[in-house]
XYZ file of C-alpha atoms in Angstrom:
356
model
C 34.614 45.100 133.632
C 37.793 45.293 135.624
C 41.737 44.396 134.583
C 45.036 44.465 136.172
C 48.492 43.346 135.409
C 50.970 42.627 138.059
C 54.723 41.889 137.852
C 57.188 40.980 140.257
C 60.696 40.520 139.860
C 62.988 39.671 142.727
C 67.301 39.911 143.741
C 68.189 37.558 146.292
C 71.731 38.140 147.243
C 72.733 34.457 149.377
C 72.375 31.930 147.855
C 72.725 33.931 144.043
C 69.213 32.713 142.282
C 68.006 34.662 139.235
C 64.432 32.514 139.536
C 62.400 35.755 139.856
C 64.562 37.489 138.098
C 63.587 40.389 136.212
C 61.810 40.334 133.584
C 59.948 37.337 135.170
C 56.260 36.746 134.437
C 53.184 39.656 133.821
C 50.112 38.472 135.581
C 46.565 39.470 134.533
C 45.758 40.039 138.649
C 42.261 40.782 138.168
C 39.803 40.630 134.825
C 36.303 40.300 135.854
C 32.684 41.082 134.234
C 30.029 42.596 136.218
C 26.295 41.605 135.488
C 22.979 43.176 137.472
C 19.725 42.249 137.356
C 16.840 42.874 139.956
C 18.280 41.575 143.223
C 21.341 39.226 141.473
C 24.539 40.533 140.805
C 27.214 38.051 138.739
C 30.682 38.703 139.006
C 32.620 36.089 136.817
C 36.491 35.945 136.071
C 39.427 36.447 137.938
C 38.955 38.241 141.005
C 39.838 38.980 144.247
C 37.826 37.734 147.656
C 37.945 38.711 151.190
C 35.094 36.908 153.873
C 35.500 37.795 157.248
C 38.686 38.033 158.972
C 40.402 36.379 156.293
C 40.443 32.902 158.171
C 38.675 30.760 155.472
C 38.569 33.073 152.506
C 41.478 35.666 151.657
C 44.092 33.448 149.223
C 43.616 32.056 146.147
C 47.196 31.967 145.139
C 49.199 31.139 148.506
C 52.900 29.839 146.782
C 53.519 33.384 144.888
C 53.812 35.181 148.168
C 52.257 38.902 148.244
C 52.279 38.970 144.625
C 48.299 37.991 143.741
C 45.799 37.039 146.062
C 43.105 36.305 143.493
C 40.817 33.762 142.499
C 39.578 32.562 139.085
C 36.084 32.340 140.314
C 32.443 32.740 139.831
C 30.309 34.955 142.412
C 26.757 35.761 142.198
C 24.789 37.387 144.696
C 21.323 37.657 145.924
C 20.067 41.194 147.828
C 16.359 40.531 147.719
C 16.400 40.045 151.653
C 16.341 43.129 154.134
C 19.430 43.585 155.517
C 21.174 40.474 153.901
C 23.138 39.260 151.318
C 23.829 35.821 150.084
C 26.905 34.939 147.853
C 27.317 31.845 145.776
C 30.659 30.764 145.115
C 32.448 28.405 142.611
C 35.998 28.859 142.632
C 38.866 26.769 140.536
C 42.791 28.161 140.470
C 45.089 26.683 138.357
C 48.325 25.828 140.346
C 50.027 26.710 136.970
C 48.373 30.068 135.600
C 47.466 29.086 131.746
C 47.388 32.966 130.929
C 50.732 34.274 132.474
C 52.890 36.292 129.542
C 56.479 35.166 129.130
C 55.645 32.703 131.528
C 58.144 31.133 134.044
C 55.806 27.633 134.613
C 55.674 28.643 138.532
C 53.517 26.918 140.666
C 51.392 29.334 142.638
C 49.266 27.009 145.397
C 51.761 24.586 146.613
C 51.071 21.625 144.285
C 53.955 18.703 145.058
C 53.319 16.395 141.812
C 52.692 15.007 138.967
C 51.693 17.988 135.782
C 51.392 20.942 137.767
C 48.898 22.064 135.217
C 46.702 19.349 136.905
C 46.597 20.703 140.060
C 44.075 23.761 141.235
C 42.494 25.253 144.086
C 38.819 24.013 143.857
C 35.516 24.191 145.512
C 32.625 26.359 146.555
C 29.841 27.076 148.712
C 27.282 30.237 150.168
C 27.719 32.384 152.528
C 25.706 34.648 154.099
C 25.757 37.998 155.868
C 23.064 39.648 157.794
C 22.820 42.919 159.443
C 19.114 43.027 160.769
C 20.311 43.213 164.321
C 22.046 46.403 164.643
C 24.748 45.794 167.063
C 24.829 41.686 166.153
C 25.253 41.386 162.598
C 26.775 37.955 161.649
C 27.952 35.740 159.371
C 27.097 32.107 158.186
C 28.922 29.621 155.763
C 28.683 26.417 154.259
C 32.347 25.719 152.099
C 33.304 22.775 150.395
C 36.799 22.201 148.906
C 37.069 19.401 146.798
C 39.910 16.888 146.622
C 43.541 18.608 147.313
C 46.251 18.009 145.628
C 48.732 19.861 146.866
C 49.977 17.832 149.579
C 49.973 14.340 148.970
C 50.436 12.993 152.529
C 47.399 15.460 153.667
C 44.094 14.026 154.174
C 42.445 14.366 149.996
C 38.923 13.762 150.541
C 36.454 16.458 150.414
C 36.629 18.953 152.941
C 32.749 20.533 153.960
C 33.014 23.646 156.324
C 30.431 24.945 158.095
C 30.490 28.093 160.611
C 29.173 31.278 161.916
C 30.878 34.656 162.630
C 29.352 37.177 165.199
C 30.140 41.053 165.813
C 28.821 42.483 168.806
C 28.868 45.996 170.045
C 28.883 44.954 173.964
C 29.278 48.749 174.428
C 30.247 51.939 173.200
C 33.902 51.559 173.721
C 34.139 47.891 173.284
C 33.241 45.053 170.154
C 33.819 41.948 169.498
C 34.412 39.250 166.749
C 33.499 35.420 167.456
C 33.619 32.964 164.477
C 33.598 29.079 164.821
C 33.698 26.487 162.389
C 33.912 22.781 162.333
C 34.743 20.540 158.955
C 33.627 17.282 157.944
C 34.032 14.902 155.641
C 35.564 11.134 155.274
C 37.427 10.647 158.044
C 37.814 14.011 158.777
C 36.640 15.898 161.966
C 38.407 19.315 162.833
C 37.716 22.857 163.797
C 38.699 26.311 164.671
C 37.887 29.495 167.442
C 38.537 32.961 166.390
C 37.542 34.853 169.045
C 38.596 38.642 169.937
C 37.416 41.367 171.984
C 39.052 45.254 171.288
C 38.663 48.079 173.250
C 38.537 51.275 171.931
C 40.442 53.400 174.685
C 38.579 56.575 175.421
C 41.272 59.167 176.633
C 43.432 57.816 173.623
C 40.377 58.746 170.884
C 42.364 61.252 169.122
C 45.079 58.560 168.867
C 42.804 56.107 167.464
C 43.824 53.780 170.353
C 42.411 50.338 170.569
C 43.535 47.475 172.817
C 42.642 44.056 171.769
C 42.397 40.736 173.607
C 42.143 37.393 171.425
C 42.076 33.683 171.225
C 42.966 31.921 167.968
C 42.637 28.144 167.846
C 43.391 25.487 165.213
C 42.904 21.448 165.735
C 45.714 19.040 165.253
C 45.513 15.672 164.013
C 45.936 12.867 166.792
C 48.105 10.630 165.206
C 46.353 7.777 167.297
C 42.652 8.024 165.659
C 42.013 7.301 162.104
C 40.446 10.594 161.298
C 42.240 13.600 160.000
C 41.755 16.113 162.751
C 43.681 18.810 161.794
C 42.163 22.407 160.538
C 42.455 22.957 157.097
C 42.478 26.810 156.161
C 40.855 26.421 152.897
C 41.919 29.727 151.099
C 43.345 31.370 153.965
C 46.828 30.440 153.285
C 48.660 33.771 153.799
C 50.548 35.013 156.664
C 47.540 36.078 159.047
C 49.100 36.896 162.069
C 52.552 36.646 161.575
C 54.936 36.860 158.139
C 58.075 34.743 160.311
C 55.544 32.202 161.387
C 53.911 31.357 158.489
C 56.966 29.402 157.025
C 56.870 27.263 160.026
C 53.722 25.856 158.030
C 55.472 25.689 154.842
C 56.758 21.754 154.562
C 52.786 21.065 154.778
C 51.813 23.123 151.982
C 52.694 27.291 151.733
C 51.099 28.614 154.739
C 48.817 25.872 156.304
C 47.874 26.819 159.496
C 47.106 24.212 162.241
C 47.422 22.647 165.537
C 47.393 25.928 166.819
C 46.548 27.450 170.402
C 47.206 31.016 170.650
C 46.207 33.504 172.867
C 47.396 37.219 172.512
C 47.192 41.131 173.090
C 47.134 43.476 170.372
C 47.635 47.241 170.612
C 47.221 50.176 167.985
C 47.502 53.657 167.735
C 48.201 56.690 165.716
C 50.428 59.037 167.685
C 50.869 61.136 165.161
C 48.635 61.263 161.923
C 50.411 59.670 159.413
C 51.765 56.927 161.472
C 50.068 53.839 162.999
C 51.517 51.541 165.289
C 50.550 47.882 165.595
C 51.993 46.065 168.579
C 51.045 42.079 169.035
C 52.538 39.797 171.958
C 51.444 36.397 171.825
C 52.310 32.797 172.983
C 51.835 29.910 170.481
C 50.400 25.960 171.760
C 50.623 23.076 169.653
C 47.345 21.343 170.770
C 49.175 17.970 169.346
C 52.813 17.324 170.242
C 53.740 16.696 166.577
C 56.989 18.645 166.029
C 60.580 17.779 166.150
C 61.337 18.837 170.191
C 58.228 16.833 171.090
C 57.021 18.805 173.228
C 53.497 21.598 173.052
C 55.012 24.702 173.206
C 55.754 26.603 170.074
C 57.236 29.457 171.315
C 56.528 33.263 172.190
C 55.441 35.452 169.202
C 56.387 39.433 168.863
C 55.326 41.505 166.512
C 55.542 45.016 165.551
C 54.090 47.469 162.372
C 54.642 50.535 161.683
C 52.466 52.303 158.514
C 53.625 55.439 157.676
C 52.875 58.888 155.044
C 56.041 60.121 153.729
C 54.445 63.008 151.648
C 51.308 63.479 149.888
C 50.559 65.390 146.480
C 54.263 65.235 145.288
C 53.931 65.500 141.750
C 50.545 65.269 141.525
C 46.802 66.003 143.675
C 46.717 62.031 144.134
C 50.258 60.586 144.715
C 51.439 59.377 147.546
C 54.867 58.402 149.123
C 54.392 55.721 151.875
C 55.527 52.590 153.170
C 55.691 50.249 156.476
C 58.359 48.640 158.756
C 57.804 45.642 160.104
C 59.138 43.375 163.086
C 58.800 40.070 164.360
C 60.569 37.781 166.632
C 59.827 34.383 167.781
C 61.204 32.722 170.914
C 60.687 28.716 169.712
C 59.602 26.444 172.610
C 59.941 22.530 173.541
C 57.980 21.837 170.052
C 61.199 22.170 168.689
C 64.620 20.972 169.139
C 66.901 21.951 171.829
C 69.048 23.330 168.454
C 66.385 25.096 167.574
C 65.429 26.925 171.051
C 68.728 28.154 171.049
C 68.520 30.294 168.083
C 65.609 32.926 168.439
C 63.769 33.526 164.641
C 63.779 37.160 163.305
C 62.058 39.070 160.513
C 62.440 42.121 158.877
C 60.776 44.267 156.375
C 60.738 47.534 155.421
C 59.043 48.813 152.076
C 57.890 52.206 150.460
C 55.497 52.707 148.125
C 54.773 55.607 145.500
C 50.907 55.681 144.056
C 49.345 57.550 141.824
């Protein structure tokens, strides 16, 4: 068995709002119950998940922000294969949370009407991982999410995902990740490409250098078909690549990534050992020319994180004092307004953290 409360209260200076003001609401984050038996394991309760590179599976609770990520869910797991393991998944999230202590009624997926209480995050599905080929383990999914209601104007039907995720070691210094998926379902046809390839840079090993070169692409619904074409993220509504972008998703539901063509560099390294720097330069395609300006061209995406040790062992042999910075711009494109190209989005963030 496993618990954790979580509370978050927040000041925002312009406009004045006191809606997460402190005290605000206590969260049970996690409160699971383990059971093992022979080759099943059943993990039921509120918990957190993580599949892959969080494209499909990261986010139960997308609308609270960083808050909670988990999912009120039911996992159980089968080990009786070499080298495999093969989860079973029911999940269903209030968009309300029924147990929240001095509760504030807050809507934590995105729901847009009616009794929130009615709302939820639902669906399910296997998904398997297999490690029998030593430098080609993969990944394999079926996921269904069952009718949304978050976004009324949004395609409702079922949604059935299927897809496969690869990880090669090509060679010593260099690995990929490859992961394509396609969903189905009444008038619905749509898919995604995650691919990456990150080179680990030899005379940089001390630094923990690695150079990456990616591909990330979302469908967009063609307004002249009568199928929904546009990717649906399932429970991978968070910020992924960027924490600026993300709100460009926002009027379609907290974070709903799609019609999306991006290709990008990354770049990491530790140049000194309690610091890591994580660089990302990309440029951002609107496969369908949806958006306000018309045109495909989101706009030029920078990005920069720095993690950082402040001091270790302050007060005790386990604290820590440590925290990130983080920047992003985003030069917007003819997607958008000539308004809006004039005015180039930034983000900033800079936090510190003290565990023990």
């Amino acid at each position: 068995m496993k618990a954790r409360l979580v509370n978050e209260f927040r000041t925002y200076l312009d406009p004045d709002n006191d809606s997460w003001d402190s005290l605000d609401e206590i969260v049970i984050d996690n409160l699971f119950f383990d059971w093992k038996k022979s080759d099943w394991t059943l993990r039921f309760g509120r918990q957190d998940l993580i599949y892959g590179t969080g494209k499909l599976i990261l986010d139960g609770t997308p609308k609270d922000g960083s808050r909670t990520i988990y999912f009120d869910a039911v996992k159980l797991t089968y080990s009786g294969f070499a080298d495999t393991t093969v989860d079973f998944l029911l999940l269903h999230t209030q968009a309300q949370d029924p147990l929240a202590m001095h509760t504030q009624d807050r809507d934590i997926v995105g729901f847009t009407g009616g009794n929130a209480f009615d709302g939820a995050e639902t669906g399910g599905g296997v998904y398997v991982k297999n490690k029998s080929i030593e430098k080609l383990p993969f990944e394999a999914y079926y996921l269904i999410k069952t009718h949304e209601q978050d976004v009324s104007f949004l395609n409702n039907n079922d949604r059935h995902t299927v897809g496969t995720r690869l990880m090669p070691t090509l060679t010593t210094h260099l690995k990929g990740n490859l992961e394509a998926a396609y969903q189905v379902g009444d008038d619905i046809s749509a898919f995604m490409i995650d691919a990456k390839a990150v080179l680990f840079i030899e005379a940089l090993a001390a630094q923990k250098a690695r150079l990456g070169l990616g591909w990330y692409y979302l469908s967009g619904d063609d307004p002249d078909t009568s199928k929904d074409e546009g990717w649906n993220p399932l429970w991978a509504r968070w910020p992924q690549y960027s924490e600026l972008y993300v709100y460009a998703y926002d009027t379609d539901g907290a974070g709903r990534w799609s019609n999306l063509n991006m290709p990008y560099i990354d770049f990491s390294i530790s140049p000194l050992k309690k610091l890591k720097i994580n660089l990302l330069l990309g440029y951002m395609w609107a496969p369908e020319d949806n958006g306000a300006g018309g045109g495909h061209d989101r706009g030029l995406l920078i990005t920069c994180k720095n993690n950082f040790t402040l001091k270790e062992k302050l007060f005790t042999q386990k604290d820590k004092l440590s925290g990130h910075l983080l920047f992003e711009f985003m030069e917007p494109g003819n997607y958008y307004t000539d308004d809006q190209q004039d005015h180039t989005a930034s983000f900033l963030r800079a936090e510190l953290i003290y565990s023990f």
